[in-house]
Amino acid sequence: MRRISGTWIAGVSLLLTACSAAPASVAESEHAGGLPAQAITAKPDSSGRDLAYPFPTAGWLDDGARFAIVLAGSSSCPAFPSSIDVADPHTIKLGLDTRGGPKCTADMAPRTYIIRTPTGIDSSGQVTLLFGETTVALPPL
């Protein structure tokens, strides 16, 4: 009978770990807190959302080259944008995932993600961001 080497076992373990890695964020950067001061947003009353709970929210940055989104939730298990798809020139679909856990704090902490605007988006008209069943509007530039 042949012996299985430790190197072979380590290699297989590494491969299995790489295949089951958690999703990565599509954001270029992130920070705790709200939108950057220079973000261009829709008027607060135009969204129809509850102003007492203004999340998620979003704004354009760098003349439309990037946009920022603010998600709120557990500070120890924050939601983050894990996928991005262009549905049409005025609609971006963002997939969300969480990291951290298995135990999450019951606080409500905002976290901002800066994302490069995908090719094919027309920022001269309103752009809708879809997060599952939630929508956020970015105003025309």
N, CA, C and O atoms as a GROMACS GRO file, in nm:
protein
  564
    1MET      N    1   0.084  -0.118   0.000
    1MET     CA    2   0.000   0.000   0.000
    1MET      C    3   0.089   0.125   0.000
    1MET      O    4   0.193   0.128   0.066
    2ARG      N    5   0.047   0.225  -0.074
    2ARG     CA    6   0.125   0.347  -0.088
    2ARG      C    7   0.090   0.446   0.022
    2ARG      O    8  -0.026   0.454   0.065
    3ARG      N    9   0.188   0.520   0.068
    3ARG     CA   10   0.166   0.623   0.169
    3ARG      C   11   0.124   0.754   0.102
    3ARG      O   12   0.174   0.788  -0.005
    4ILE      N   13   0.034   0.824   0.165
    4ILE     CA   14  -0.008   0.956   0.115
    4ILE      C   15   0.080   1.060   0.182
    4ILE      O   16   0.089   1.064   0.305
    5SER      N   17   0.144   1.141   0.103
    5SER     CA   18   0.237   1.240   0.159
    5SER      C   19   0.162   1.358   0.220
    5SER      O   20   0.050   1.390   0.179
    6GLY      N   21   0.225   1.419   0.318
    6GLY     CA   22   0.168   1.538   0.383
    6GLY      C   23   0.154   1.653   0.286
    6GLY      O   24   0.060   1.733   0.298
    7THR      N   25   0.244   1.663   0.190
    7THR     CA   26   0.237   1.770   0.090
    7THR      C   27   0.112   1.755   0.005
    7THR      O   28   0.044   1.853  -0.025
    8TRP      N   29   0.081   1.632  -0.034
    8TRP     CA   30  -0.038   1.606  -0.115
    8TRP      C   31  -0.164   1.644  -0.038
    8TRP      O   32  -0.254   1.707  -0.093
    9ILE      N   33  -0.171   1.605   0.089
    9ILE     CA   34  -0.288   1.636   0.172
    9ILE      C   35  -0.301   1.787   0.189
    9ILE      O   36  -0.412   1.841   0.181
   10ALA      N   37  -0.190   1.856   0.213
   10ALA     CA   38  -0.193   2.002   0.227
   10ALA      C   39  -0.240   2.068   0.098
   10ALA      O   40  -0.317   2.164   0.102
   11GLY      N   41  -0.195   2.016  -0.015
   11GLY     CA   42  -0.236   2.072  -0.144
   11GLY      C   43  -0.385   2.057  -0.168
   11GLY      O   44  -0.451   2.150  -0.212
   12VAL      N   45  -0.438   1.939  -0.140
   12VAL     CA   46  -0.581   1.915  -0.157
   12VAL      C   47  -0.661   2.004  -0.061
   12VAL      O   48  -0.764   2.059  -0.100
   13SER      N   49  -0.615   2.018   0.062
   13SER     CA   50  -0.684   2.103   0.160
   13SER      C   51  -0.686   2.248   0.112
   13SER      O   52  -0.789   2.315   0.123
   14LEU      N   53  -0.575   2.295   0.060
   14LEU     CA   54  -0.567   2.432   0.009
   14LEU      C   55  -0.663   2.451  -0.108
   14LEU      O   56  -0.730   2.554  -0.116
   15LEU      N   57  -0.668   2.355  -0.197
   15LEU     CA   58  -0.758   2.363  -0.312
   15LEU      C   59  -0.903   2.368  -0.267
   15LEU      O   60  -0.981   2.447  -0.319
   16LEU      N   61  -0.941   2.284  -0.173
   16LEU     CA   62  -1.078   2.283  -0.123
   16LEU      C   63  -1.113   2.414  -0.053
   16LEU      O   64  -1.225   2.463  -0.066
   17THR      N   65  -1.018   2.470   0.021
   17THR     CA   66  -1.041   2.597   0.088
   17THR      C   67  -1.061   2.707  -0.016
   17THR      O   68  -1.151   2.791   0.000
   18ALA      N   69  -0.981   2.709  -0.121
   18ALA     CA   70  -0.993   2.812  -0.225
   18ALA      C   71  -1.126   2.801  -0.297
   18ALA      O   72  -1.184   2.903  -0.334
   19CYS      N   73  -1.176   2.681  -0.317
   19CYS     CA   74  -1.302   2.662  -0.387
   19CYS      C   75  -1.422   2.704  -0.304
   19CYS      O   76  -1.528   2.734  -0.359
   20SER      N   77  -1.408   2.708  -0.174
   20SER     CA   78  -1.521   2.742  -0.088
   20SER      C   79  -1.506   2.880  -0.025
   20SER      O   80  -1.570   2.909   0.076
   21ALA      N   81  -1.422   2.964  -0.083
   21ALA     CA   82  -1.399   3.098  -0.028
   21ALA      C   83  -1.526   3.181  -0.034
   21ALA      O   84  -1.610   3.165  -0.123
   22ALA      N   85  -1.538   3.270   0.064
   22ALA     CA   86  -1.654   3.359   0.069
   22ALA      C   87  -1.650   3.456  -0.049
   22ALA      O   88  -1.542   3.484  -0.101
   23PRO      N   89  -1.766   3.507  -0.092
   23PRO     CA   90  -1.767   3.602  -0.203
   23PRO      C   91  -1.689   3.728  -0.168
   23PRO      O   92  -1.681   3.767  -0.052
   24ALA      N   93  -1.632   3.790  -0.268
   24ALA     CA   94  -1.556   3.913  -0.250
   24ALA      C   95  -1.645   4.033  -0.281
   24ALA      O   96  -1.745   4.020  -0.352
   25SER      N   97  -1.608   4.147  -0.229
   25SER     CA   98  -1.680   4.270  -0.257
   25SER      C   99  -1.643   4.323  -0.395
   25SER      O  100  -1.528   4.310  -0.438
   26VAL      N  101  -1.739   4.382  -0.465
   26VAL     CA  102  -1.712   4.446  -0.594
   26VAL      C  103  -1.674   4.593  -0.575
   26VAL      O  104  -1.647   4.663  -0.672
   27ALA      N  105  -1.671   4.639  -0.451
   27ALA     CA  106  -1.638   4.779  -0.422
   27ALA      C  107  -1.487   4.801  -0.434
   27ALA      O  108  -1.407   4.714  -0.402
   28GLU      N  109  -1.451   4.921  -0.479
   28GLU     CA  110  -1.310   4.960  -0.484
   28GLU      C  111  -1.258   4.993  -0.345
   28GLU      O  112  -1.142   4.969  -0.313
   29SER      N  113  -1.347   5.049  -0.262
   29SER     CA  114  -1.311   5.083  -0.124
   29SER      C  115  -1.438   5.087  -0.040
   29SER      O  116  -1.549   5.084  -0.093
   30GLU      N  117  -1.418   5.094   0.090
   30GLU     CA  118  -1.531   5.102   0.182
   30GLU      C  119  -1.488   5.174   0.307
   30GLU      O  120  -1.370   5.178   0.340
   31HIS      N  121  -1.584   5.230   0.378
   31HIS     CA  122  -1.556   5.295   0.506
   31HIS      C  123  -1.682   5.296   0.592
   31HIS      O  124  -1.794   5.288   0.542
   32ALA      N  125  -1.661   5.307   0.723
   32ALA     CA  126  -1.773   5.318   0.815
   32ALA      C  127  -1.835   5.457   0.799
   32ALA      O  128  -1.763   5.554   0.773
   33GLY      N  129  -1.965   5.466   0.814
   33GLY     CA  130  -2.032   5.595   0.805
   33GLY      C  131  -2.109   5.612   0.676
   33GLY      O  132  -2.131   5.518   0.600
   34GLY      N  133  -2.151   5.738   0.654
   34GLY     CA  134  -2.239   5.769   0.542
   34GLY      C  135  -2.169   5.812   0.415
   34GLY      O  136  -2.048   5.792   0.398
   35LEU      N  137  -2.248   5.870   0.325
   35LEU     CA  138  -2.198   5.912   0.194
   35LEU      C  139  -2.092   6.022   0.207
   35LEU      O  140  -2.098   6.103   0.299
   36PRO      N  141  -1.996   6.024   0.116
   36PRO     CA  142  -1.901   6.135   0.112
   36PRO      C  143  -1.977   6.266   0.086
   36PRO      O  144  -2.080   6.266   0.020
   37ALA      N  145  -1.925   6.377   0.137
   37ALA     CA  146  -1.991   6.507   0.124
   37ALA      C  147  -2.014   6.547  -0.021
   37ALA      O  148  -2.111   6.615  -0.051
   38GLN      N  149  -1.925   6.506  -0.111
   38GLN     CA  150  -1.935   6.546  -0.251
   38GLN      C  151  -2.031   6.458  -0.332
   38GLN      O  152  -2.049   6.484  -0.451
   39ALA      N  153  -2.092   6.358  -0.273
   39ALA     CA  154  -2.183   6.268  -0.346
   39ALA      C  155  -2.306   6.344  -0.395
   39ALA      O  156  -2.366   6.421  -0.321
   40ILE      N  157  -2.343   6.320  -0.521
   40ILE     CA  158  -2.462   6.381  -0.580
   40ILE      C  159  -2.577   6.282  -0.564
   40ILE      O  160  -2.573   6.171  -0.617
   41THR      N  161  -2.678   6.324  -0.489
   41THR     CA  162  -2.789   6.233  -0.455
   41THR      C  163  -2.922   6.287  -0.507
   41THR      O  164  -2.933   6.404  -0.544
   42ALA      N  165  -3.022   6.200  -0.509
   42ALA     CA  166  -3.158   6.242  -0.541
   42ALA      C  167  -3.209   6.326  -0.424
   42ALA      O  168  -3.158   6.314  -0.313
   43LYS      N  169  -3.308   6.409  -0.449
   43LYS     CA  170  -3.367   6.489  -0.342
   43LYS      C  171  -3.425   6.394  -0.238
   43LYS      O  172  -3.484   6.292  -0.274
   44PRO      N  173  -3.409   6.425  -0.108
   44PRO     CA  174  -3.455   6.333  -0.003
   44PRO      C  175  -3.601   6.292  -0.013
   44PRO      O  176  -3.635   6.179   0.021
   45ASP      N  177  -3.688   6.382  -0.058
   45ASP     CA  178  -3.830   6.348  -0.063
   45ASP      C  179  -3.871   6.278  -0.192
   45ASP      O  180  -3.988   6.242  -0.207
   46SER      N  181  -3.779   6.259  -0.286
   46SER     CA  182  -3.816   6.202  -0.415
   46SER      C  183  -3.819   6.049  -0.416
   46SER      O  184  -3.871   5.989  -0.509
   47SER      N  185  -3.764   5.986  -0.313
   47SER     CA  186  -3.756   5.841  -0.312
   47SER      C  187  -3.881   5.773  -0.258
   47SER      O  188  -3.909   5.658  -0.291
   48GLY      N  189  -3.958   5.845  -0.176
   48GLY     CA  190  -4.076   5.786  -0.115
   48GLY      C  191  -4.041   5.693   0.001
   48GLY      O  192  -4.128   5.625   0.054
   49ARG      N  193  -3.912   5.691   0.041
   49ARG     CA  194  -3.871   5.604   0.151
   49ARG      C  195  -3.891   5.673   0.285
   49ARG      O  196  -3.908   5.795   0.291
   50ASP      N  197  -3.889   5.597   0.390
   50ASP     CA  198  -3.900   5.646   0.527
   50ASP      C  199  -3.773   5.722   0.562
   50ASP      O  200  -3.665   5.662   0.567
   51LEU      N  201  -3.783   5.852   0.585
   51LEU     CA  202  -3.664   5.932   0.615
   51LEU      C  203  -3.605   5.900   0.752
   51LEU      O  204  -3.490   5.935   0.778
   52ALA      N  205  -3.681   5.835   0.839
   52ALA     CA  206  -3.626   5.795   0.969
   52ALA      C  207  -3.528   5.679   0.953
   52ALA      O  208  -3.441   5.659   1.038
   53TYR      N  209  -3.542   5.603   0.845
   53TYR     CA  210  -3.450   5.493   0.814
   53TYR      C  211  -3.407   5.509   0.668
   53TYR      O  212  -3.466   5.446   0.580
   54PRO      N  213  -3.306   5.592   0.642
   54PRO     CA  214  -3.271   5.628   0.504
   54PRO      C  215  -3.177   5.531   0.432
   54PRO      O  216  -3.106   5.574   0.342
   55PHE      N  217  -3.176   5.406   0.469
   55PHE     CA  218  -3.081   5.313   0.406
   55PHE      C  219  -3.155   5.207   0.326
   55PHE      O  220  -3.264   5.168   0.368
   56PRO      N  221  -3.104   5.158   0.217
   56PRO     CA  222  -2.980   5.203   0.155
   56PRO      C  223  -2.998   5.337   0.086
   56PRO      O  224  -3.110   5.375   0.050
   57THR      N  225  -2.889   5.407   0.069
   57THR     CA  226  -2.888   5.533  -0.004
   57THR      C  227  -2.767   5.530  -0.097
   57THR      O  228  -2.676   5.449  -0.080
   58ALA      N  229  -2.766   5.620  -0.194
   58ALA     CA  230  -2.657   5.619  -0.291
   58ALA      C  231  -2.635   5.758  -0.349
   58ALA      O  232  -2.723   5.844  -0.342
   59GLY      N  233  -2.517   5.779  -0.406
   59GLY     CA  234  -2.485   5.906  -0.471
   59GLY      C  235  -2.373   5.888  -0.572
   59GLY      O  236  -2.288   5.800  -0.558
   60TRP      N  237  -2.375   5.974  -0.674
   60TRP     CA  238  -2.270   5.973  -0.776
   60TRP      C  239  -2.142   6.037  -0.722
   60TRP      O  240  -2.148   6.127  -0.639
   61LEU      N  241  -2.029   5.990  -0.770
   61LEU     CA  242  -1.899   6.048  -0.739
   61LEU      C  243  -1.820   6.065  -0.869
   61LEU      O  244  -1.848   5.996  -0.967
   62ASP      N  245  -1.724   6.155  -0.869
   62ASP     CA  246  -1.630   6.171  -0.981
   62ASP      C  247  -1.702   6.184  -1.116
   62ASP      O  248  -1.668   6.116  -1.212
   63ASP      N  249  -1.802   6.273  -1.122
   63ASP     CA  250  -1.878   6.298  -1.246
   63ASP      C  251  -1.938   6.172  -1.306
   63ASP      O  252  -1.947   6.159  -1.428
   64GLY      N  253  -1.978   6.078  -1.221
   64GLY     CA  254  -2.043   5.956  -1.268
   64GLY      C  255  -1.950   5.839  -1.292
   64GLY      O  256  -1.995   5.731  -1.329
   65ALA      N  257  -1.819   5.859  -1.274
   65ALA     CA  258  -1.725   5.748  -1.293
   65ALA      C  259  -1.740   5.643  -1.183
   65ALA      O  260  -1.707   5.526  -1.204
   66ARG      N  261  -1.789   5.685  -1.068
   66ARG     CA  262  -1.810   5.596  -0.954
   66ARG      C  263  -1.941   5.636  -0.887
   66ARG      O  264  -1.996   5.744  -0.910
   67PHE      N  265  -1.990   5.545  -0.804
   67PHE     CA  266  -2.102   5.579  -0.718
   67PHE      C  267  -2.077   5.517  -0.582
   67PHE      O  268  -2.002   5.421  -0.568
   68ALA      N  269  -2.141   5.574  -0.482
   68ALA     CA  270  -2.129   5.524  -0.345
   68ALA      C  271  -2.265   5.473  -0.302
   68ALA      O  272  -2.368   5.533  -0.333
   69ILE      N  273  -2.266   5.362  -0.230
   69ILE     CA  274  -2.389   5.312  -0.170
   69ILE      C  275  -2.366   5.296  -0.021
   69ILE      O  276  -2.257   5.258   0.023
   70VAL      N  277  -2.468   5.325   0.056
   70VAL     CA  278  -2.461   5.309   0.201
   70VAL      C  279  -2.561   5.202   0.241
   70VAL      O  280  -2.681   5.213   0.213
   71LEU      N  281  -2.510   5.099   0.305
   71LEU     CA  282  -2.593   4.992   0.358
   71LEU      C  283  -2.583   4.998   0.510
   71LEU      O  284  -2.480   5.041   0.562
   72ALA      N  285  -2.685   4.958   0.580
   72ALA     CA  286  -2.681   4.958   0.725
   72ALA      C  287  -2.720   4.822   0.777
   72ALA      O  288  -2.805   4.753   0.720
   73GLY      N  289  -2.658   4.784   0.886
   73GLY     CA  290  -2.686   4.656   0.948
   73GLY      C  291  -2.587   4.630   1.058
   73GLY      O  292  -2.524   4.723   1.108
   74SER      N  293  -2.574   4.508   1.096
   74SER     CA  294  -2.484   4.468   1.203
   74SER      C  295  -2.340   4.510   1.171
   74SER      O  296  -2.290   4.481   1.063
   75SER      N  297  -2.276   4.578   1.265
   75SER     CA  298  -2.137   4.621   1.241
   75SER      C  299  -2.041   4.503   1.241
   75SER      O  300  -1.932   4.512   1.184
   76SER      N  301  -2.078   4.393   1.305
   76SER     CA  302  -1.988   4.277   1.307
   76SER      C  303  -2.016   4.180   1.192
   76SER      O  304  -1.935   4.090   1.167
   77CYS      N  305  -2.127   4.196   1.122
   77CYS     CA  306  -2.161   4.112   1.006
   77CYS      C  307  -2.219   4.200   0.895
   77CYS      O  308  -2.335   4.182   0.857
   78PRO      N  309  -2.140   4.294   0.843
   78PRO     CA  310  -2.196   4.390   0.747
   78PRO      C  311  -2.232   4.328   0.613
   78PRO      O  312  -2.166   4.236   0.565
   79ALA      N  313  -2.338   4.382   0.553
   79ALA     CA  314  -2.374   4.347   0.415
   79ALA      C  315  -2.277   4.420   0.324
   79ALA      O  316  -2.231   4.530   0.356
   80PHE      N  317  -2.245   4.360   0.210
   80PHE     CA  318  -2.156   4.424   0.113
   80PHE      C  319  -2.198   4.384  -0.028
   80PHE      O  320  -2.258   4.278  -0.047
   81PRO      N  321  -2.166   4.468  -0.127
   81PRO     CA  322  -2.201   4.434  -0.265
   81PRO      C  323  -2.108   4.326  -0.319
   81PRO      O  324  -1.987   4.347  -0.328
   82SER      N  325  -2.164   4.211  -0.353
   82SER     CA  326  -2.082   4.097  -0.396
   82SER      C  327  -2.089   4.071  -0.547
   82SER      O  328  -2.008   3.996  -0.601
   83SER      N  329  -2.187   4.132  -0.614
   83SER     CA  330  -2.195   4.118  -0.760
   83SER      C  331  -2.260   4.242  -0.818
   83SER      O  332  -2.334   4.313  -0.750
   84ILE      N  333  -2.231   4.268  -0.945
   84ILE     CA  334  -2.287   4.384  -1.014
   84ILE      C  335  -2.318   4.344  -1.157
   84ILE      O  336  -2.235   4.284  -1.226
   85ASP      N  337  -2.439   4.378  -1.202
   85ASP     CA  338  -2.482   4.348  -1.338
   85ASP      C  339  -2.555   4.469  -1.395
   85ASP      O  340  -2.630   4.536  -1.325
   86VAL      N  341  -2.533   4.495  -1.523
   86VAL     CA  342  -2.604   4.601  -1.593
   86VAL      C  343  -2.726   4.538  -1.660
   86VAL      O  344  -2.713   4.458  -1.752
   87ALA      N  345  -2.845   4.574  -1.612
   87ALA     CA  346  -2.969   4.520  -1.669
   87ALA      C  347  -3.006   4.595  -1.796
   87ALA      O  348  -3.053   4.536  -1.894
   88ASP      N  349  -2.984   4.727  -1.794
   88ASP     CA  350  -3.005   4.813  -1.911
   88ASP      C  351  -2.928   4.942  -1.883
   88ASP      O  352  -2.870   4.954  -1.775
   89PRO      N  353  -2.925   5.039  -1.975
   89PRO     CA  354  -2.844   5.159  -1.953
   89PRO      C  355  -2.882   5.243  -1.831
   89PRO      O  356  -2.805   5.330  -1.790
   90HIS      N  357  -2.998   5.217  -1.772
   90HIS     CA  358  -3.042   5.293  -1.656
   90HIS      C  359  -3.071   5.206  -1.534
   90HIS      O  360  -3.138   5.252  -1.440
   91THR      N  361  -3.024   5.082  -1.534
   91THR     CA  362  -3.050   4.992  -1.421
   91THR      C  363  -2.927   4.908  -1.389
   91THR      O  364  -2.871   4.841  -1.476
   92ILE      N  365  -2.886   4.913  -1.262
   92ILE     CA  366  -2.776   4.832  -1.212
   92ILE      C  367  -2.830   4.739  -1.105
   92ILE      O  368  -2.896   4.784  -1.011
   93LYS      N  369  -2.804   4.610  -1.118
   93LYS     CA  370  -2.843   4.511  -1.017
   93LYS      C  371  -2.721   4.478  -0.932
   93LYS      O  372  -2.616   4.439  -0.984
   94LEU      N  373  -2.736   4.495  -0.801
   94LEU     CA  374  -2.628   4.462  -0.708
   94LEU      C  375  -2.669   4.343  -0.623
   94LEU      O  376  -2.776   4.343  -0.562
   95GLY      N  377  -2.584   4.242  -0.619
   95GLY     CA  378  -2.605   4.130  -0.528
   95GLY      C  379  -2.541   4.164  -0.395
   95GLY      O  380  -2.434   4.224  -0.392
   96LEU      N  381  -2.604   4.128  -0.287
   96LEU     CA  382  -2.550   4.154  -0.154
   96LEU      C  383  -2.518   4.024  -0.084
   96LEU      O  384  -2.585   3.923  -0.103
   97ASP      N  385  -2.416   4.030  -0.002
   97ASP     CA  386  -2.378   3.916   0.081
   97ASP      C  387  -2.336   3.974   0.215
   97ASP      O  388  -2.329   4.095   0.230
   98THR      N  389  -2.308   3.889   0.313
   98THR     CA  390  -2.260   3.936   0.442
   98THR      C  391  -2.131   3.865   0.478
   98THR      O  392  -2.103   3.756   0.429
   99ARG      N  393  -2.054   3.929   0.562
   99ARG     CA  394  -1.932   3.866   0.612
   99ARG      C  395  -1.935   3.876   0.765
   99ARG      O  396  -2.011   3.954   0.822
  100GLY      N  397  -1.852   3.797   0.827
  100GLY     CA  398  -1.851   3.794   0.972
  100GLY      C  399  -1.933   3.677   1.022
  100GLY      O  400  -1.963   3.583   0.949
  101GLY      N  401  -1.968   3.684   1.147
  101GLY     CA  402  -2.050   3.579   1.205
  101GLY      C  403  -1.967   3.469   1.266
  101GLY      O  404  -1.844   3.477   1.262
  102PRO      N  405  -2.026   3.369   1.320
  102PRO     CA  406  -2.168   3.337   1.313
  102PRO      C  407  -2.254   3.420   1.407
  102PRO      O  408  -2.376   3.426   1.391
  103LYS      N  409  -2.192   3.485   1.506
  103LYS     CA  410  -2.271   3.569   1.596
  103LYS      C  411  -2.256   3.714   1.552
  103LYS      O  412  -2.144   3.762   1.533
  104CYS      N  413  -2.368   3.783   1.535
  104CYS     CA  414  -2.368   3.921   1.487
  104CYS      C  415  -2.431   4.013   1.591
  104CYS      O  416  -2.528   3.975   1.658
  105THR      N  417  -2.375   4.134   1.605
  105THR     CA  418  -2.432   4.230   1.698
  105THR      C  419  -2.564   4.283   1.643
  105THR      O  420  -2.587   4.283   1.522
  106ALA      N  421  -2.649   4.328   1.732
  106ALA     CA  422  -2.782   4.378   1.693
  106ALA      C  423  -2.782   4.530   1.682
  106ALA      O  424  -2.882   4.595   1.714
  107ASP      N  425  -2.672   4.588   1.635
  107ASP     CA  426  -2.666   4.732   1.616
  107ASP      C  427  -2.702   4.767   1.471
  107ASP      O  428  -2.720   4.678   1.388
  108MET      N  429  -2.713   4.893   1.442
  108MET     CA  430  -2.747   4.939   1.307
  108MET      C  431  -2.639   5.038   1.264
  108MET      O  432  -2.650   5.158   1.289
  109ALA      N  433  -2.534   4.988   1.200
  109ALA     CA  434  -2.420   5.070   1.162
  109ALA      C  435  -2.415   5.091   1.010
  109ALA      O  436  -2.419   4.993   0.935
  110PRO      N  437  -2.408   5.218   0.964
  110PRO     CA  438  -2.395   5.242   0.820
  110PRO      C  439  -2.253   5.214   0.771
  110PRO      O  440  -2.156   5.242   0.841
  111ARG      N  441  -2.242   5.160   0.652
  111ARG     CA  442  -2.113   5.133   0.589
  111ARG      C  443  -2.126   5.172   0.442
  111ARG      O  444  -2.221   5.133   0.375
  112THR      N  445  -2.029   5.250   0.392
  112THR     CA  446  -2.032   5.302   0.256
  112THR      C  447  -1.935   5.225   0.168
  112THR      O  448  -1.822   5.196   0.208
  113TYR      N  449  -1.981   5.194   0.047
  113TYR     CA  450  -1.900   5.122  -0.053
  113TYR      C  451  -1.889   5.209  -0.178
  113TYR      O  452  -1.990   5.259  -0.228
  114ILE      N  453  -1.767   5.227  -0.227
  114ILE     CA  454  -1.741   5.303  -0.349
  114ILE      C  455  -1.722   5.202  -0.462
  114ILE      O  456  -1.636   5.114  -0.455
  115ILE      N  457  -1.802   5.217  -0.568
  115ILE     CA  458  -1.803   5.121  -0.678
  115ILE      C  459  -1.783   5.194  -0.811
  115ILE      O  460  -1.843   5.299  -0.834
  116ARG      N  461  -1.698   5.139  -0.896
  116ARG     CA  462  -1.679   5.196  -1.031
  116ARG      C  463  -1.807   5.173  -1.111
  116ARG      O  464  -1.862   5.064  -1.111
  117THR      N  465  -1.852   5.278  -1.179
  117THR     CA  466  -1.972   5.267  -1.262
  117THR      C  467  -1.942   5.174  -1.380
  117THR      O  468  -1.846   5.197  -1.453
  118PRO      N  469  -2.023   5.071  -1.398
  118PRO     CA  470  -1.997   4.977  -1.507
  118PRO      C  471  -2.014   5.041  -1.645
  118PRO      O  472  -2.090   5.136  -1.661
  119THR      N  473  -1.944   4.987  -1.742
  119THR     CA  474  -1.960   5.027  -1.881
  119THR      C  475  -2.104   4.998  -1.924
  119THR      O  476  -2.161   4.895  -1.888
  120GLY      N  477  -2.161   5.088  -2.002
  120GLY     CA  478  -2.297   5.068  -2.050
  120GLY      C  479  -2.403   5.143  -1.972
  120GLY      O  480  -2.520   5.138  -2.008
  121ILE      N  481  -2.363   5.212  -1.864
  121ILE     CA  482  -2.459   5.289  -1.785
  121ILE      C  483  -2.462   5.433  -1.836
  121ILE      O  484  -2.358   5.494  -1.857
  122ASP      N  485  -2.583   5.486  -1.856
  122ASP     CA  486  -2.604   5.622  -1.905
  122ASP      C  487  -2.644   5.711  -1.787
  122ASP      O  488  -2.760   5.713  -1.746
  123SER      N  489  -2.547   5.784  -1.733
  123SER     CA  490  -2.573   5.868  -1.616
  123SER      C  491  -2.643   5.999  -1.652
  123SER      O  492  -2.671   6.080  -1.563
  124SER      N  493  -2.672   6.024  -1.781
  124SER     CA  494  -2.744   6.145  -1.818
  124SER      C  495  -2.894   6.133  -1.784
  124SER      O  496  -2.966   6.233  -1.786
  125GLY      N  497  -2.938   6.013  -1.754
  125GLY     CA  498  -3.075   5.990  -1.708
  125GLY      C  499  -3.070   5.926  -1.570
  125GLY      O  500  -2.964   5.885  -1.524
  126GLN      N  501  -3.184   5.918  -1.504
  126GLN     CA  502  -3.188   5.854  -1.372
  126GLN      C  503  -3.143   5.708  -1.384
  126GLN      O  504  -3.182   5.638  -1.477
  127VAL      N  505  -3.061   5.665  -1.290
  127VAL     CA  506  -3.015   5.526  -1.285
  127VAL      C  507  -3.073   5.462  -1.159
  127VAL      O  508  -3.062   5.518  -1.050
  128THR      N  509  -3.133   5.346  -1.175
  128THR     CA  510  -3.191   5.274  -1.062
  128THR      C  511  -3.097   5.163  -1.019
  128THR      O  512  -3.051   5.083  -1.100
  129LEU      N  513  -3.070   5.160  -0.889
  129LEU     CA  514  -2.992   5.052  -0.829
  129LEU      C  515  -3.091   4.954  -0.768
  129LEU      O  516  -3.178   4.994  -0.691
  130LEU      N  517  -3.077   4.827  -0.801
  130LEU     CA  518  -3.164   4.723  -0.745
  130LEU      C  519  -3.083   4.637  -0.649
  130LEU      O  520  -2.979   4.583  -0.685
  131PHE      N  521  -3.133   4.625  -0.526
  131PHE     CA  522  -3.076   4.537  -0.424
  131PHE      C  523  -3.186   4.439  -0.388
  131PHE      O  524  -3.260   4.465  -0.293
  132GLY      N  525  -3.199   4.331  -0.457
  132GLY     CA  526  -3.312   4.241  -0.432
  132GLY      C  527  -3.441   4.312  -0.466
  132GLY      O  528  -3.462   4.347  -0.582
  133GLU      N  529  -3.529   4.333  -0.368
  133GLU     CA  530  -3.656   4.402  -0.391
  133GLU      C  531  -3.649   4.551  -0.358
  133GLU      O  532  -3.748   4.622  -0.373
  134THR      N  533  -3.533   4.598  -0.314
  134THR     CA  534  -3.515   4.738  -0.278
  134THR      C  535  -3.456   4.815  -0.395
  134THR      O  536  -3.368   4.764  -0.465
  135THR      N  537  -3.505   4.936  -0.418
  135THR     CA  538  -3.450   5.020  -0.524
  135THR      C  539  -3.404   5.153  -0.467
  135THR      O  540  -3.461   5.205  -0.371
  136VAL      N  541  -3.299   5.207  -0.527
  136VAL     CA  542  -3.247   5.339  -0.492
  136VAL      C  543  -3.218   5.410  -0.624
  136VAL      O  544  -3.162   5.352  -0.716
  137ALA      N  545  -3.257   5.538  -0.632
  137ALA     CA  546  -3.237   5.614  -0.755
  137ALA      C  547  -3.114   5.704  -0.745
  137ALA      O  548  -3.093   5.772  -0.645
  138LEU      N  549  -3.034   5.702  -0.851
  138LEU     CA  550  -2.926   5.799  -0.869
  138LEU      C  551  -2.979   5.902  -0.968
  138LEU      O  552  -3.030   5.865  -1.074
  139PRO      N  553  -2.968   6.032  -0.937
  139PRO     CA  554  -3.026   6.134  -1.025
  139PRO      C  555  -2.947   6.148  -1.155
  139PRO      O  556  -2.830   6.109  -1.163
  140PRO      N  557  -3.010   6.205  -1.257
  140PRO     CA  558  -2.937   6.232  -1.381
  140PRO      C  559  -2.824   6.330  -1.354
  140PRO      O  560  -2.836   6.420  -1.270
  141LEU      N  561  -2.715   6.314  -1.425
  141LEU     CA  562  -2.602   6.409  -1.412
  141LEU      C  563  -2.606   6.508  -1.527
  141LEU      O  564  -2.520   6.596  -1.535
   0.00000   0.00000   0.00000
